[in-house]
Structure formats: C-alpha cells, structure tokens
C-alpha cells in the first residue's frame, strides 16, 4: 500500500474513533427543524453529521474527496433509503442544485483542501452554497470564530491532534507545531507531522507546512451578503448563546432571498 494510502486510512479510522461528539449535530437538527428537507452536506467525511440527518427523516446528499472516509458511511447508514453520497471535489466538481439546505459544518470553512488562494476558496464555498439552493433555501454554516485568533493560532508549541491505533493495528499521531499568525493577512501557518508505525514495525513519517486564512465574523457576513444571503439567526455555541468575546464559534443560519 502506498504511503499516502496508509496515512489516509489511519486518519479516517482515528477520525471515526475521536470525533464522536453529538452536541453540534443535535443543535443543527434543532435549527433545521423537524419538517423533512432536501439537504446537501459538503465534505461529509465519514457521515458523522450526514447519517443523523438522514435518521431524522431528511433526504440527504453528501460528498467528499476522501475514499477512506466515504467507505465508513455505508455501515452507519444501513437500512436508510434517504441518503446518497459520492466522491467529489468541492472546488472543481458540481454540487447540484434545488436543495432546501446546504450544510457547511465540521469546521470545513477553515479546513478546505485546495491549491487556490485560501480566502478565495472560502468565498467560493459560500457562493457555491448559494447556487446549490432553491429560492428561500438556507445555509447552515458552523466554524471556529475567535475574537483574538492570534492567541490560538500563534501557538508555537507542539500539539498532538490525533493519536491512536487504527483497525489494522497501525499506531500513529499527528503533531502540529510552530504556529504563527499574521494579523495583516489573517494567515496562520504551521508545521504538520504525521508519524505512523505499522503492526509489523514499519515507520512512516510525513511532514508538511500548512497555511490557512482565518476569517472574521464581519468578513463572513459580507461574503454572505454579497451573494444574496440574509442572516436569519446566529449563535456562539451549541447552547444557543450569542456570539461574544467568550465564545469561540459562529453558527449562522441564513436564507437565500434573491
């Protein structure tokens, strides 16, 4: 198996083990409402959000470009006839149209994988969400929103993001270090190291440098307005509290009204 496949399979396994929170999903369901809707989830991963939406009675479509993530959806969705998912690239492939709701959750706005300018990719996600919706449809947008991003992203210490053993017995960990944040450009840069030791003792180390644009709430408001969204409600956490200096999220429910 190629090195990148070993890493991607291990990551998909660990993601499924570690990302098991349901507070964000339950809150999303309360905002979307009980009436059945035709929902698109962009970058749906292993179905952590997609499957509960289907189980709640919504007709759901999801896409992701990671095969190892997608292959984990079917066992979770067994018996469901109102769920579809496929491999697609959010930047280059068609999203479809005439959806009631487009979901950009799981912090995807600051986890976009693309070679294009990061800020432009974020704006493109907003525009393509608008295009995929029917008139009066809604976008559900959930992302990290820090009042002082330099305090979080400017951390140069090493941090372990994921660590554990996958279903094949490979142990690994992902380490983030040397974080920097440039206020003028709103770009954070960091080093990422993935270390994996297979069951038979083979060691794989992959290092890379990452960069992300960290948008302000005002910028996201402007992007939504520019394409034709009207904000209906927004929250700073999954308890429904308003966005403030003490919250670290932005959850926006906005309507396509033109």
Coordinates of C-alpha atoms in Angstrom, one line a residue:
X1 CA 0.0 0.0 0.0
X2 CA 1.3 3.5 -0.9
X3 CA 2.4 5.7 2.0
X4 CA -0.3 8.2 1.4
X5 CA -2.9 5.4 1.5
X6 CA -1.6 4.1 4.8
X7 CA -1.8 7.6 6.2
X8 CA -5.3 8.4 4.9
X9 CA -6.7 5.0 6.1
X10 CA -5.2 5.5 9.5
X11 CA -6.5 9.1 9.7
X12 CA -10.0 8.0 8.7
X13 CA -10.0 5.3 11.4
X14 CA -8.8 7.7 14.0
X15 CA -11.3 10.4 13.0
X16 CA -14.1 7.9 13.5
X17 CA -12.8 7.0 16.9
X18 CA -12.1 10.5 18.1
X19 CA -14.8 12.7 16.5
X20 CA -17.9 11.3 18.3
X21 CA -19.4 14.4 19.7
X22 CA -23.2 14.9 19.1
X23 CA -23.8 18.3 20.6
X24 CA -23.2 20.1 17.3
X25 CA -25.5 17.6 15.4
X26 CA -28.3 17.9 17.9
X27 CA -28.1 21.7 17.7
X28 CA -28.1 21.6 13.9
X29 CA -31.2 19.5 13.9
X30 CA -33.0 21.9 16.2
X31 CA -32.2 24.8 13.8
X32 CA -33.1 23.0 10.6
X33 CA -36.4 21.8 12.1
X34 CA -38.4 18.6 12.0
X35 CA -40.1 19.0 8.6
X36 CA -38.3 16.8 6.0
X37 CA -35.9 18.8 3.9
X38 CA -33.6 18.1 0.9
X39 CA -30.1 18.6 2.4
X40 CA -26.6 18.8 0.9
X41 CA -23.7 18.3 3.2
X42 CA -20.4 19.5 1.7
X43 CA -17.3 17.5 2.6
X44 CA -19.3 15.0 4.6
X45 CA -16.3 12.9 5.7
X46 CA -17.4 9.6 7.3
X47 CA -21.0 10.6 7.8
X48 CA -20.9 11.8 11.4
X49 CA -23.4 14.5 10.5
X50 CA -24.9 13.1 7.3
X51 CA -26.2 9.9 8.8
X52 CA -28.0 11.6 11.8
X53 CA -29.7 14.0 9.4
X54 CA -31.0 11.0 7.4
X55 CA -32.1 9.2 10.5
X56 CA -34.1 12.4 11.5
X57 CA -36.1 12.0 8.3
X58 CA -34.4 14.4 5.9
X59 CA -33.4 13.4 2.4
X60 CA -29.6 13.9 2.4
X61 CA -26.8 14.0 -0.2
X62 CA -23.2 14.2 0.8
X63 CA -19.8 14.3 -1.0
X64 CA -16.2 14.2 0.0
X65 CA -13.0 13.5 -1.9
X66 CA -11.6 11.0 0.6
X67 CA -12.5 7.4 -0.3
X68 CA -11.4 6.1 3.1
X69 CA -13.8 8.5 4.8
X70 CA -16.7 7.7 2.5
X71 CA -16.3 3.9 2.9
X72 CA -17.3 4.3 6.5
X73 CA -20.7 5.7 5.8
X74 CA -22.5 2.6 4.5
X75 CA -22.3 0.6 7.7
X76 CA -23.7 3.5 9.6
X77 CA -26.4 4.1 7.1
X78 CA -27.6 0.5 6.8
X79 CA -31.4 0.4 6.1
X80 CA -31.7 4.1 5.2
X81 CA -33.1 4.8 1.7
X82 CA -33.0 8.6 2.0
X83 CA -29.2 9.0 1.9
X84 CA -26.8 9.4 -1.0
X85 CA -23.1 10.1 -1.0
X86 CA -20.3 10.1 -3.5
X87 CA -16.7 11.2 -4.2
X88 CA -16.3 14.7 -5.4
X89 CA -14.0 17.7 -5.2
X90 CA -15.8 20.8 -3.6
X91 CA -13.7 23.2 -5.7
X92 CA -13.9 21.6 -9.1
X93 CA -17.0 19.4 -9.2
X94 CA -20.7 20.2 -9.5
X95 CA -22.6 20.5 -6.2
X96 CA -26.1 20.0 -7.8
X97 CA -29.0 22.4 -7.1
X98 CA -32.5 22.8 -5.8
X99 CA -31.6 21.9 -2.2
X100 CA -33.6 23.2 0.8
X101 CA -30.4 23.4 3.0
X102 CA -26.7 23.3 2.4
X103 CA -24.6 22.3 5.4
X104 CA -21.1 23.7 5.8
X105 CA -20.2 22.2 9.2
X106 CA -17.4 20.3 10.9
X107 CA -15.3 23.5 10.7
X108 CA -14.9 23.0 6.9
X109 CA -14.5 26.7 6.3
X110 CA -11.0 26.6 7.8
X111 CA -10.2 23.1 6.7
X112 CA -10.5 23.4 3.0
X113 CA -8.0 21.4 0.9
X114 CA -7.2 23.3 -2.3
X115 CA -4.2 24.8 -4.1
X116 CA -6.2 28.0 -4.8
X117 CA -5.9 31.2 -2.7
X118 CA -7.4 30.2 0.7
X119 CA -9.6 33.3 1.2
X120 CA -11.0 32.9 -2.3
X121 CA -11.7 29.2 -1.7
X122 CA -13.7 30.2 1.4
X123 CA -15.7 32.8 -0.6
X124 CA -16.3 30.2 -3.3
X125 CA -17.8 27.8 -0.8
X126 CA -20.3 30.5 0.2
X127 CA -21.1 31.2 -3.5
X128 CA -21.5 27.6 -4.4
X129 CA -23.8 27.0 -1.4
X130 CA -26.0 29.8 -2.7
X131 CA -26.1 28.4 -6.2
X132 CA -27.0 24.9 -4.9
X133 CA -30.0 26.2 -3.0
X134 CA -33.6 26.8 -4.2
X135 CA -35.0 30.3 -3.5
X136 CA -35.7 30.7 0.2
X137 CA -33.4 27.8 1.0
X138 CA -30.9 28.1 3.8
X139 CA -27.2 27.7 4.5
X140 CA -26.1 26.2 7.8
X141 CA -22.6 27.4 8.5
X142 CA -20.6 26.3 11.6
X143 CA -16.9 27.3 12.1
X144 CA -14.3 28.3 14.6
X145 CA -14.6 32.1 15.2
X146 CA -12.1 33.5 17.7
X147 CA -12.2 37.1 18.9
X148 CA -8.4 37.1 19.2
X149 CA -7.1 34.5 16.7
X150 CA -3.5 35.4 17.4
X151 CA -3.9 33.8 20.8
X152 CA -4.9 30.5 19.4
X153 CA -3.2 30.2 16.1
X154 CA 0.0 31.9 17.2
X155 CA 0.9 29.0 19.5
X156 CA 4.4 27.7 18.6
X157 CA 4.2 24.7 21.0
X158 CA 3.8 21.1 19.7
X159 CA 0.2 19.8 19.9
X160 CA -0.9 16.3 19.2
X161 CA -4.1 16.4 17.2
X162 CA -4.8 12.7 16.8
X163 CA -3.1 9.7 18.4
X164 CA -4.1 6.1 18.4
X165 CA -4.3 2.7 16.7
X166 CA -6.3 2.0 13.6
X167 CA -8.2 -1.1 12.7
X168 CA -5.1 -2.6 11.0
X169 CA -3.0 -2.2 14.2
X170 CA -1.0 0.8 13.0
X171 CA -0.2 3.3 15.7
X172 CA 0.2 6.9 14.7
X173 CA -0.1 10.5 15.7
X174 CA -0.4 13.9 14.1
X175 CA 1.7 16.7 15.6
X176 CA 1.1 20.4 14.9
X177 CA 3.9 22.9 15.8
X178 CA 5.5 26.3 15.0
X179 CA 2.1 28.0 14.7
X180 CA 2.2 31.6 13.6
X181 CA -0.5 34.2 12.8
X182 CA -0.1 37.3 10.7
X183 CA -2.8 39.9 11.6
X184 CA -2.5 41.9 8.4
X185 CA -3.2 38.9 6.1
X186 CA -5.1 36.8 8.7
X187 CA -3.0 33.9 7.6
X188 CA -1.9 31.2 10.1
X189 CA 1.0 28.9 9.1
X190 CA 2.1 25.8 10.9
X191 CA 4.1 22.6 10.6
X192 CA 2.3 19.2 10.5
X193 CA 4.0 15.9 11.1
X194 CA 2.3 12.5 10.8
X195 CA 4.1 9.5 12.3
X196 CA 2.8 6.0 11.8
X197 CA 4.2 2.7 12.9
X198 CA 2.6 -0.3 11.3
X199 CA 1.8 -3.5 13.1
X200 CA 4.9 -5.1 11.6
X201 CA 7.1 -2.2 12.8
X202 CA 7.5 -0.2 9.6
X203 CA 7.7 3.5 10.3
X204 CA 6.3 6.3 8.1
X205 CA 6.9 10.0 8.7
X206 CA 5.3 12.7 6.6
X207 CA 6.0 16.4 7.2
X208 CA 4.4 19.4 5.6
X209 CA 3.8 23.1 6.0
X210 CA 0.2 24.3 6.1
X211 CA -1.4 27.8 5.7
X212 CA -5.0 28.9 6.3
X213 CA -6.9 32.1 6.1
X214 CA -8.8 32.8 9.4
X215 CA -11.9 34.9 8.5
X216 CA -13.5 37.4 10.9
X217 CA -17.2 37.2 11.6
X218 CA -17.6 40.6 9.7
X219 CA -16.0 39.1 6.6
X220 CA -18.2 36.1 6.6
X221 CA -21.2 38.4 7.0
X222 CA -20.0 40.4 4.0
X223 CA -19.5 37.2 1.9
X224 CA -23.0 36.0 2.7
X225 CA -24.5 39.4 1.8
X226 CA -22.5 39.7 -1.4
X227 CA -24.0 36.6 -2.9
X228 CA -27.6 37.2 -1.7
X229 CA -28.0 35.6 1.7
X230 CA -29.9 37.2 4.5
X231 CA -28.9 36.1 8.0
X232 CA -31.8 34.8 10.0
X233 CA -30.1 33.8 13.2
X234 CA -26.6 33.2 14.6
X235 CA -25.1 31.6 17.7
X236 CA -21.8 31.4 19.5
X237 CA -22.2 27.8 20.9
X238 CA -24.4 24.7 20.8
X239 CA -26.4 26.0 23.8
X240 CA -27.8 28.8 21.6
X241 CA -25.8 31.6 23.3
X242 CA -25.0 34.8 21.2
X243 CA -21.5 35.2 19.7
X244 CA -19.3 37.1 22.2
X245 CA -15.8 37.5 23.5
X246 CA -16.2 34.3 25.4
X247 CA -17.5 32.1 22.7
X248 CA -15.3 30.5 20.0
X249 CA -17.7 29.5 17.3
X250 CA -20.0 31.1 14.7
X251 CA -23.1 29.2 13.8
X252 CA -25.0 31.0 11.1
X253 CA -28.5 30.2 9.6
X254 CA -29.0 32.3 6.5
X255 CA -31.6 32.4 3.8
X256 CA -31.2 32.7 0.0
X257 CA -33.6 35.6 -0.6
X258 CA -32.8 36.8 -4.1

